[in-house]
Amino acid sequence: MAHSASSSNMGYKNEKGVLCNCKTLAQVVQAWTDDNLGRRFYSCKGRMVNHGYESCNFFRWYDDVESPHGWQHLALLEAREKMCA
């Protein structure tokens, strides 16, 4: 089975004010890999350096929960809220 390593910025806000190693506000991104489908994480959004972007490759899970399925529960609750709104 192929393993995808892609992610997508879904417009989540960095409510916790997490800074990456560049000392800039990290973006919240949603994973689309088979193992972490829908799970969010913090990532460096990069900074402009010499007409290009440079990233410090910062990574931290957004939902550092102890339960292995806790992040899935949170995603389902958020989906339910959107459907009821």
PDB file of N, CA and C in Angstrom:
ATOM      1  N   MET A   1       0.841  -1.175   0.000  1.00  0.00           N
ATOM      2  CA  MET A   1       0.000   0.000   0.000  1.00  0.00           C
ATOM      3  C   MET A   1       0.888   1.241   0.000  1.00  0.00           C
ATOM      4  N   ALA A   2       0.637   2.177  -0.875  1.00  0.00           N
ATOM      5  CA  ALA A   2       1.435   3.398  -0.957  1.00  0.00           C
ATOM      6  C   ALA A   2       1.134   4.289   0.230  1.00  0.00           C
ATOM      7  N   HIS A   3       2.169   4.977   0.684  1.00  0.00           N
ATOM      8  CA  HIS A   3       2.022   5.863   1.835  1.00  0.00           C
ATOM      9  C   HIS A   3       2.146   7.299   1.362  1.00  0.00           C
ATOM     10  N   SER A   4       1.100   8.056   1.523  1.00  0.00           N
ATOM     11  CA  SER A   4       1.099   9.448   1.109  1.00  0.00           C
ATOM     12  C   SER A   4       1.689  10.317   2.207  1.00  0.00           C
ATOM     13  N   ALA A   5       2.431  11.324   1.818  1.00  0.00           N
ATOM     14  CA  ALA A   5       3.046  12.220   2.795  1.00  0.00           C
ATOM     15  C   ALA A   5       2.623  13.651   2.541  1.00  0.00           C
ATOM     16  N   SER A   6       1.404  13.852   2.136  1.00  0.00           N
ATOM     17  CA  SER A   6       0.961  15.196   1.819  1.00  0.00           C
ATOM     18  C   SER A   6       0.170  15.799   2.965  1.00  0.00           C
ATOM     19  N   SER A   7       0.020  17.115   2.901  1.00  0.00           N
ATOM     20  CA  SER A   7      -0.774  17.828   3.892  1.00  0.00           C
ATOM     21  C   SER A   7      -1.440  18.997   3.193  1.00  0.00           C
ATOM     22  N   SER A   8      -2.373  19.606   3.874  1.00  0.00           N
ATOM     23  CA  SER A   8      -3.097  20.711   3.284  1.00  0.00           C
ATOM     24  C   SER A   8      -3.421  21.729   4.358  1.00  0.00           C
ATOM     25  N   ASN A   9      -3.212  22.996   4.063  1.00  0.00           N
ATOM     26  CA  ASN A   9      -3.563  24.039   5.007  1.00  0.00           C
ATOM     27  C   ASN A   9      -5.057  24.283   4.894  1.00  0.00           C
ATOM     28  N   MET A  10      -5.771  23.957   5.939  1.00  0.00           N
ATOM     29  CA  MET A  10      -7.222  24.064   5.924  1.00  0.00           C
ATOM     30  C   MET A  10      -7.716  25.347   6.586  1.00  0.00           C
ATOM     31  N   GLY A  11      -6.841  26.309   6.827  1.00  0.00           N
ATOM     32  CA  GLY A  11      -7.258  27.571   7.387  1.00  0.00           C
ATOM     33  C   GLY A  11      -7.484  27.562   8.883  1.00  0.00           C
ATOM     34  N   TYR A  12      -6.907  26.605   9.583  1.00  0.00           N
ATOM     35  CA  TYR A  12      -7.039  26.581  11.035  1.00  0.00           C
ATOM     36  C   TYR A  12      -6.189  27.681  11.645  1.00  0.00           C
ATOM     37  N   LYS A  13      -6.670  28.253  12.724  1.00  0.00           N
ATOM     38  CA  LYS A  13      -5.917  29.305  13.404  1.00  0.00           C
ATOM     39  C   LYS A  13      -4.975  28.710  14.432  1.00  0.00           C
ATOM     40  N   ASN A  14      -3.861  29.357  14.615  1.00  0.00           N
ATOM     41  CA  ASN A  14      -2.885  28.976  15.623  1.00  0.00           C
ATOM     42  C   ASN A  14      -3.290  29.672  16.915  1.00  0.00           C
ATOM     43  N   GLU A  15      -4.255  29.101  17.618  1.00  0.00           N
ATOM     44  CA  GLU A  15      -4.819  29.724  18.815  1.00  0.00           C
ATOM     45  C   GLU A  15      -3.868  29.701  20.001  1.00  0.00           C
ATOM     46  N   LYS A  16      -2.904  28.790  19.985  1.00  0.00           N
ATOM     47  CA  LYS A  16      -1.999  28.656  21.121  1.00  0.00           C
ATOM     48  C   LYS A  16      -0.760  29.530  20.984  1.00  0.00           C
ATOM     49  N   GLY A  17      -0.595  30.195  19.848  1.00  0.00           N
ATOM     50  CA  GLY A  17       0.555  31.064  19.657  1.00  0.00           C
ATOM     51  C   GLY A  17       1.869  30.311  19.598  1.00  0.00           C
ATOM     52  N   VAL A  18       1.877  29.143  18.986  1.00  0.00           N
ATOM     53  CA  VAL A  18       3.087  28.329  18.897  1.00  0.00           C
ATOM     54  C   VAL A  18       4.039  28.937  17.876  1.00  0.00           C
ATOM     55  N   LEU A  19       5.282  29.125  18.289  1.00  0.00           N
ATOM     56  CA  LEU A  19       6.303  29.662  17.401  1.00  0.00           C
ATOM     57  C   LEU A  19       7.184  28.539  16.882  1.00  0.00           C
ATOM     58  N   CYS A  20       7.577  28.642  15.616  1.00  0.00           N
ATOM     59  CA  CYS A  20       8.501  27.660  15.054  1.00  0.00           C
ATOM     60  C   CYS A  20       9.928  28.067  15.422  1.00  0.00           C
ATOM     61  N   ASN A  21      10.906  27.332  14.923  1.00  0.00           N
ATOM     62  CA  ASN A  21      12.306  27.628  15.217  1.00  0.00           C
ATOM     63  C   ASN A  21      12.771  28.933  14.589  1.00  0.00           C
ATOM     64  N   CYS A  22      12.019  29.461  13.614  1.00  0.00           N
ATOM     65  CA  CYS A  22      12.326  30.754  12.989  1.00  0.00           C
ATOM     66  C   CYS A  22      11.806  31.911  13.840  1.00  0.00           C
ATOM     67  N   LYS A  23      11.133  31.586  14.938  1.00  0.00           N
ATOM     68  CA  LYS A  23      10.507  32.570  15.831  1.00  0.00           C
ATOM     69  C   LYS A  23       9.336  33.284  15.168  1.00  0.00           C
ATOM     70  N   THR A  24       8.676  32.608  14.229  1.00  0.00           N
ATOM     71  CA  THR A  24       7.460  33.137  13.623  1.00  0.00           C
ATOM     72  C   THR A  24       6.299  32.220  13.994  1.00  0.00           C
ATOM     73  N   LEU A  25       5.094  32.733  13.871  1.00  0.00           N
ATOM     74  CA  LEU A  25       3.907  31.963  14.220  1.00  0.00           C
ATOM     75  C   LEU A  25       3.761  30.778  13.271  1.00  0.00           C
ATOM     76  N   ALA A  26       3.740  29.576  13.837  1.00  0.00           N
ATOM     77  CA  ALA A  26       3.608  28.360  13.021  1.00  0.00           C
ATOM     78  C   ALA A  26       2.188  28.257  12.481  1.00  0.00           C
ATOM     79  N   GLN A  27       2.053  27.682  11.301  1.00  0.00           N
ATOM     80  CA  GLN A  27       0.727  27.463  10.730  1.00  0.00           C
ATOM     81  C   GLN A  27       0.196  26.110  11.177  1.00  0.00           C
ATOM     82  N   VAL A  28      -1.119  25.991  11.207  1.00  0.00           N
ATOM     83  CA  VAL A  28      -1.755  24.717  11.543  1.00  0.00           C
ATOM     84  C   VAL A  28      -2.180  24.070  10.233  1.00  0.00           C
ATOM     85  N   VAL A  29      -1.705  22.843  10.014  1.00  0.00           N
ATOM     86  CA  VAL A  29      -1.916  22.131   8.757  1.00  0.00           C
ATOM     87  C   VAL A  29      -2.607  20.803   9.059  1.00  0.00           C
ATOM     88  N   GLN A  30      -3.382  20.316   8.116  1.00  0.00           N
ATOM     89  CA  GLN A  30      -4.064  19.033   8.286  1.00  0.00           C
ATOM     90  C   GLN A  30      -3.357  17.965   7.460  1.00  0.00           C
ATOM     91  N   ALA A  31      -3.060  16.842   8.105  1.00  0.00           N
ATOM     92  CA  ALA A  31      -2.379  15.733   7.433  1.00  0.00           C
ATOM     93  C   ALA A  31      -3.356  14.929   6.589  1.00  0.00           C
ATOM     94  N   TRP A  32      -2.872  14.415   5.469  1.00  0.00           N
ATOM     95  CA  TRP A  32      -3.672  13.559   4.601  1.00  0.00           C
ATOM     96  C   TRP A  32      -2.975  12.225   4.360  1.00  0.00           C
ATOM     97  N   THR A  33      -2.142  11.809   5.310  1.00  0.00           N
ATOM     98  CA  THR A  33      -1.469  10.520   5.188  1.00  0.00           C
ATOM     99  C   THR A  33      -2.404   9.413   5.654  1.00  0.00           C
ATOM    100  N   ASP A  34      -2.134   8.197   5.239  1.00  0.00           N
ATOM    101  CA  ASP A  34      -2.970   7.066   5.647  1.00  0.00           C
ATOM    102  C   ASP A  34      -2.972   6.888   7.161  1.00  0.00           C
ATOM    103  N   ASP A  35      -1.829   7.068   7.791  1.00  0.00           N
ATOM    104  CA  ASP A  35      -1.712   6.843   9.233  1.00  0.00           C
ATOM    105  C   ASP A  35      -2.300   7.963  10.076  1.00  0.00           C
ATOM    106  N   ASN A  36      -2.360   9.187   9.552  1.00  0.00           N
ATOM    107  CA  ASN A  36      -2.790  10.340  10.349  1.00  0.00           C
ATOM    108  C   ASN A  36      -3.856  11.174   9.649  1.00  0.00           C
ATOM    109  N   LEU A  37      -4.702  10.545   8.892  1.00  0.00           N
ATOM    110  CA  LEU A  37      -5.704  11.237   8.097  1.00  0.00           C
ATOM    111  C   LEU A  37      -6.547  12.189   8.947  1.00  0.00           C
ATOM    112  N   GLY A  38      -6.511  13.461   8.592  1.00  0.00           N
ATOM    113  CA  GLY A  38      -7.308  14.466   9.277  1.00  0.00           C
ATOM    114  C   GLY A  38      -6.668  15.060  10.514  1.00  0.00           C
ATOM    115  N   ARG A  39      -5.562  14.522  10.949  1.00  0.00           N
ATOM    116  CA  ARG A  39      -4.911  15.024  12.160  1.00  0.00           C
ATOM    117  C   ARG A  39      -4.170  16.324  11.845  1.00  0.00           C
ATOM    118  N   ARG A  40      -4.229  17.277  12.771  1.00  0.00           N
ATOM    119  CA  ARG A  40      -3.602  18.576  12.542  1.00  0.00           C
ATOM    120  C   ARG A  40      -2.243  18.670  13.225  1.00  0.00           C
ATOM    121  N   PHE A  41      -1.376  19.493  12.649  1.00  0.00           N
ATOM    122  CA  PHE A  41      -0.053  19.708  13.220  1.00  0.00           C
ATOM    123  C   PHE A  41       0.420  21.124  12.921  1.00  0.00           C
ATOM    124  N   TYR A  42       1.386  21.576  13.716  1.00  0.00           N
ATOM    125  CA  TYR A  42       2.022  22.866  13.491  1.00  0.00           C
ATOM    126  C   TYR A  42       3.186  22.672  12.545  1.00  0.00           C
ATOM    127  N   SER A  43       3.375  23.636  11.650  1.00  0.00           N
ATOM    128  CA  SER A  43       4.468  23.571  10.690  1.00  0.00           C
ATOM    129  C   SER A  43       4.970  24.984  10.417  1.00  0.00           C
ATOM    130  N   CYS A  44       6.248  25.103  10.112  1.00  0.00           N
ATOM    131  CA  CYS A  44       6.808  26.395   9.723  1.00  0.00           C
ATOM    132  C   CYS A  44       6.202  26.799   8.386  1.00  0.00           C
ATOM    133  N   LYS A  45       5.710  28.036   8.296  1.00  0.00           N
ATOM    134  CA  LYS A  45       5.158  28.471   7.014  1.00  0.00           C
ATOM    135  C   LYS A  45       6.224  29.073   6.118  1.00  0.00           C
ATOM    136  N   GLY A  46       7.441  29.135   6.616  1.00  0.00           N
ATOM    137  CA  GLY A  46       8.550  29.634   5.813  1.00  0.00           C
ATOM    138  C   GLY A  46       8.651  31.145   5.853  1.00  0.00           C
ATOM    139  N   ARG A  47       9.795  31.612   5.448  1.00  0.00           N
ATOM    140  CA  ARG A  47      10.023  33.052   5.403  1.00  0.00           C
ATOM    141  C   ARG A  47      10.776  33.367   4.119  1.00  0.00           C
ATOM    142  N   MET A  48      10.585  34.581   3.636  1.00  0.00           N
ATOM    143  CA  MET A  48      11.208  34.993   2.384  1.00  0.00           C
ATOM    144  C   MET A  48      12.703  35.215   2.592  1.00  0.00           C
ATOM    145  N   VAL A  49      13.507  34.500   1.820  1.00  0.00           N
ATOM    146  CA  VAL A  49      14.960  34.646   1.869  1.00  0.00           C
ATOM    147  C   VAL A  49      15.478  34.612   0.437  1.00  0.00           C
ATOM    148  N   ASN A  50      16.115  35.690   0.011  1.00  0.00           N
ATOM    149  CA  ASN A  50      16.710  35.754  -1.333  1.00  0.00           C
ATOM    150  C   ASN A  50      15.751  35.304  -2.435  1.00  0.00           C
ATOM    151  N   HIS A  51      14.596  35.927  -2.514  1.00  0.00           N
ATOM    152  CA  HIS A  51      13.597  35.675  -3.558  1.00  0.00           C
ATOM    153  C   HIS A  51      13.015  34.261  -3.525  1.00  0.00           C
ATOM    154  N   GLY A  52      13.053  33.621  -2.378  1.00  0.00           N
ATOM    155  CA  GLY A  52      12.457  32.295  -2.225  1.00  0.00           C
ATOM    156  C   GLY A  52      12.073  32.079  -0.775  1.00  0.00           C
ATOM    157  N   TYR A  53      11.410  30.990  -0.508  1.00  0.00           N
ATOM    158  CA  TYR A  53      11.003  30.684   0.858  1.00  0.00           C
ATOM    159  C   TYR A  53      11.934  29.660   1.472  1.00  0.00           C
ATOM    160  N   GLU A  54      12.209  29.867   2.744  1.00  0.00           N
ATOM    161  CA  GLU A  54      13.049  28.953   3.505  1.00  0.00           C
ATOM    162  C   GLU A  54      12.265  28.529   4.737  1.00  0.00           C
ATOM    163  N   SER A  55      12.323  27.258   5.077  1.00  0.00           N
ATOM    164  CA  SER A  55      11.587  26.716   6.218  1.00  0.00           C
ATOM    165  C   SER A  55      12.557  26.082   7.197  1.00  0.00           C
ATOM    166  N   CYS A  56      12.218  26.144   8.483  1.00  0.00           N
ATOM    167  CA  CYS A  56      13.057  25.507   9.503  1.00  0.00           C
ATOM    168  C   CYS A  56      12.625  24.059   9.747  1.00  0.00           C
ATOM    169  N   ASN A  57      11.619  23.581   9.001  1.00  0.00           N
ATOM    170  CA  ASN A  57      11.098  22.207   9.115  1.00  0.00           C
ATOM    171  C   ASN A  57      10.519  21.895  10.491  1.00  0.00           C
ATOM    172  N   PHE A  58       9.993  22.910  11.167  1.00  0.00           N
ATOM    173  CA  PHE A  58       9.367  22.733  12.479  1.00  0.00           C
ATOM    174  C   PHE A  58       8.150  21.826  12.346  1.00  0.00           C
ATOM    175  N   PHE A  59       7.967  20.935  13.332  1.00  0.00           N
ATOM    176  CA  PHE A  59       6.816  20.033  13.356  1.00  0.00           C
ATOM    177  C   PHE A  59       6.436  19.754  14.799  1.00  0.00           C
ATOM    178  N   ARG A  60       5.144  19.877  15.097  1.00  0.00           N
ATOM    179  CA  ARG A  60       4.605  19.470  16.399  1.00  0.00           C
ATOM    180  C   ARG A  60       3.126  19.169  16.204  1.00  0.00           C
ATOM    181  N   TRP A  61       2.665  18.071  16.786  1.00  0.00           N
ATOM    182  CA  TRP A  61       1.245  17.752  16.686  1.00  0.00           C
ATOM    183  C   TRP A  61       0.428  18.842  17.356  1.00  0.00           C
ATOM    184  N   TYR A  62      -0.675  19.227  16.751  1.00  0.00           N
ATOM    185  CA  TYR A  62      -1.587  20.239  17.279  1.00  0.00           C
ATOM    186  C   TYR A  62      -2.356  19.701  18.475  1.00  0.00           C
ATOM    187  N   ASP A  63      -2.729  18.452  18.397  1.00  0.00           N
ATOM    188  CA  ASP A  63      -3.572  17.837  19.419  1.00  0.00           C
ATOM    189  C   ASP A  63      -2.785  16.772  20.165  1.00  0.00           C
ATOM    190  N   ASP A  64      -1.875  17.203  20.992  1.00  0.00           N
ATOM    191  CA  ASP A  64      -1.059  16.273  21.774  1.00  0.00           C
ATOM    192  C   ASP A  64      -1.919  15.633  22.854  1.00  0.00           C
ATOM    193  N   VAL A  65      -2.727  14.668  22.458  1.00  0.00           N
ATOM    194  CA  VAL A  65      -3.604  13.984  23.408  1.00  0.00           C
ATOM    195  C   VAL A  65      -3.041  12.607  23.695  1.00  0.00           C
ATOM    196  N   GLU A  66      -3.331  12.093  24.867  1.00  0.00           N
ATOM    197  CA  GLU A  66      -2.787  10.801  25.264  1.00  0.00           C
ATOM    198  C   GLU A  66      -3.494   9.647  24.574  1.00  0.00           C
ATOM    199  N   SER A  67      -4.774   9.770  24.354  1.00  0.00           N
ATOM    200  CA  SER A  67      -5.526   8.707  23.691  1.00  0.00           C
ATOM    201  C   SER A  67      -5.146   8.660  22.212  1.00  0.00           C
ATOM    202  N   PRO A  68      -4.845   7.487  21.674  1.00  0.00           N
ATOM    203  CA  PRO A  68      -4.450   7.422  20.266  1.00  0.00           C
ATOM    204  C   PRO A  68      -5.558   7.833  19.306  1.00  0.00           C
ATOM    205  N   HIS A  69      -6.800   7.816  19.762  1.00  0.00           N
ATOM    206  CA  HIS A  69      -7.904   8.194  18.890  1.00  0.00           C
ATOM    207  C   HIS A  69      -8.562   9.496  19.336  1.00  0.00           C
ATOM    208  N   GLY A  70      -7.936  10.199  20.273  1.00  0.00           N
ATOM    209  CA  GLY A  70      -8.497  11.444  20.774  1.00  0.00           C
ATOM    210  C   GLY A  70      -8.649  12.495  19.693  1.00  0.00           C
ATOM    211  N   TRP A  71      -7.670  12.585  18.800  1.00  0.00           N
ATOM    212  CA  TRP A  71      -7.737  13.582  17.731  1.00  0.00           C
ATOM    213  C   TRP A  71      -8.884  13.269  16.775  1.00  0.00           C
ATOM    214  N   GLN A  72      -9.185  11.990  16.578  1.00  0.00           N
ATOM    215  CA  GLN A  72     -10.301  11.626  15.707  1.00  0.00           C
ATOM    216  C   GLN A  72     -11.622  12.042  16.342  1.00  0.00           C
ATOM    217  N   HIS A  73     -11.718  11.880  17.653  1.00  0.00           N
ATOM    218  CA  HIS A  73     -12.921  12.300  18.376  1.00  0.00           C
ATOM    219  C   HIS A  73     -13.114  13.807  18.224  1.00  0.00           C
ATOM    220  N   LEU A  74     -12.029  14.568  18.380  1.00  0.00           N
ATOM    221  CA  LEU A  74     -12.118  16.023  18.227  1.00  0.00           C
ATOM    222  C   LEU A  74     -12.550  16.403  16.810  1.00  0.00           C
ATOM    223  N   ALA A  75     -12.025  15.710  15.809  1.00  0.00           N
ATOM    224  CA  ALA A  75     -12.393  15.998  14.422  1.00  0.00           C
ATOM    225  C   ALA A  75     -13.877  15.723  14.182  1.00  0.00           C
ATOM    226  N   LEU A  76     -14.396  14.649  14.768  1.00  0.00           N
ATOM    227  CA  LEU A  76     -15.819  14.336  14.621  1.00  0.00           C
ATOM    228  C   LEU A  76     -16.696  15.385  15.300  1.00  0.00           C
ATOM    229  N   LEU A  77     -16.280  15.853  16.469  1.00  0.00           N
ATOM    230  CA  LEU A  77     -17.038  16.900  17.155  1.00  0.00           C
ATOM    231  C   LEU A  77     -17.063  18.183  16.329  1.00  0.00           C
ATOM    232  N   GLU A  78     -15.923  18.549  15.744  1.00  0.00           N
ATOM    233  CA  GLU A  78     -15.867  19.750  14.910  1.00  0.00           C
ATOM    234  C   GLU A  78     -16.756  19.599  13.680  1.00  0.00           C
ATOM    235  N   ALA A  79     -16.761  18.419  13.070  1.00  0.00           N
ATOM    236  CA  ALA A  79     -17.604  18.182  11.897  1.00  0.00           C
ATOM    237  C   ALA A  79     -19.077  18.287  12.271  1.00  0.00           C
ATOM    238  N   ARG A  80     -19.438  17.753  13.427  1.00  0.00           N
ATOM    239  CA  ARG A  80     -20.829  17.823  13.881  1.00  0.00           C
ATOM    240  C   ARG A  80     -21.244  19.274  14.097  1.00  0.00           C
ATOM    241  N   GLU A  81     -20.356  20.075  14.689  1.00  0.00           N
ATOM    242  CA  GLU A  81     -20.661  21.488  14.914  1.00  0.00           C
ATOM    243  C   GLU A  81     -20.910  22.210  13.597  1.00  0.00           C
ATOM    244  N   LYS A  82     -20.099  21.909  12.585  1.00  0.00           N
ATOM    245  CA  LYS A  82     -20.264  22.556  11.280  1.00  0.00           C
ATOM    246  C   LYS A  82     -21.580  22.148  10.631  1.00  0.00           C
ATOM    247  N   MET A  83     -21.973  20.883  10.800  1.00  0.00           N
ATOM    248  CA  MET A  83     -23.218  20.404  10.202  1.00  0.00           C
ATOM    249  C   MET A  83     -24.438  21.015  10.883  1.00  0.00           C
ATOM    250  N   CYS A  84     -24.343  21.258  12.175  1.00  0.00           N
ATOM    251  CA  CYS A  84     -25.476  21.796  12.930  1.00  0.00           C
ATOM    252  C   CYS A  84     -25.578  23.313  12.823  1.00  0.00           C
ATOM    253  N   ALA A  85     -24.537  23.950  12.346  1.00  0.00           N
ATOM    254  CA  ALA A  85     -24.523  25.423  12.272  1.00  0.00           C
ATOM    255  C   ALA A  85     -25.348  25.933  11.118  1.00  0.00           C
TER     256      ALA A  85
END
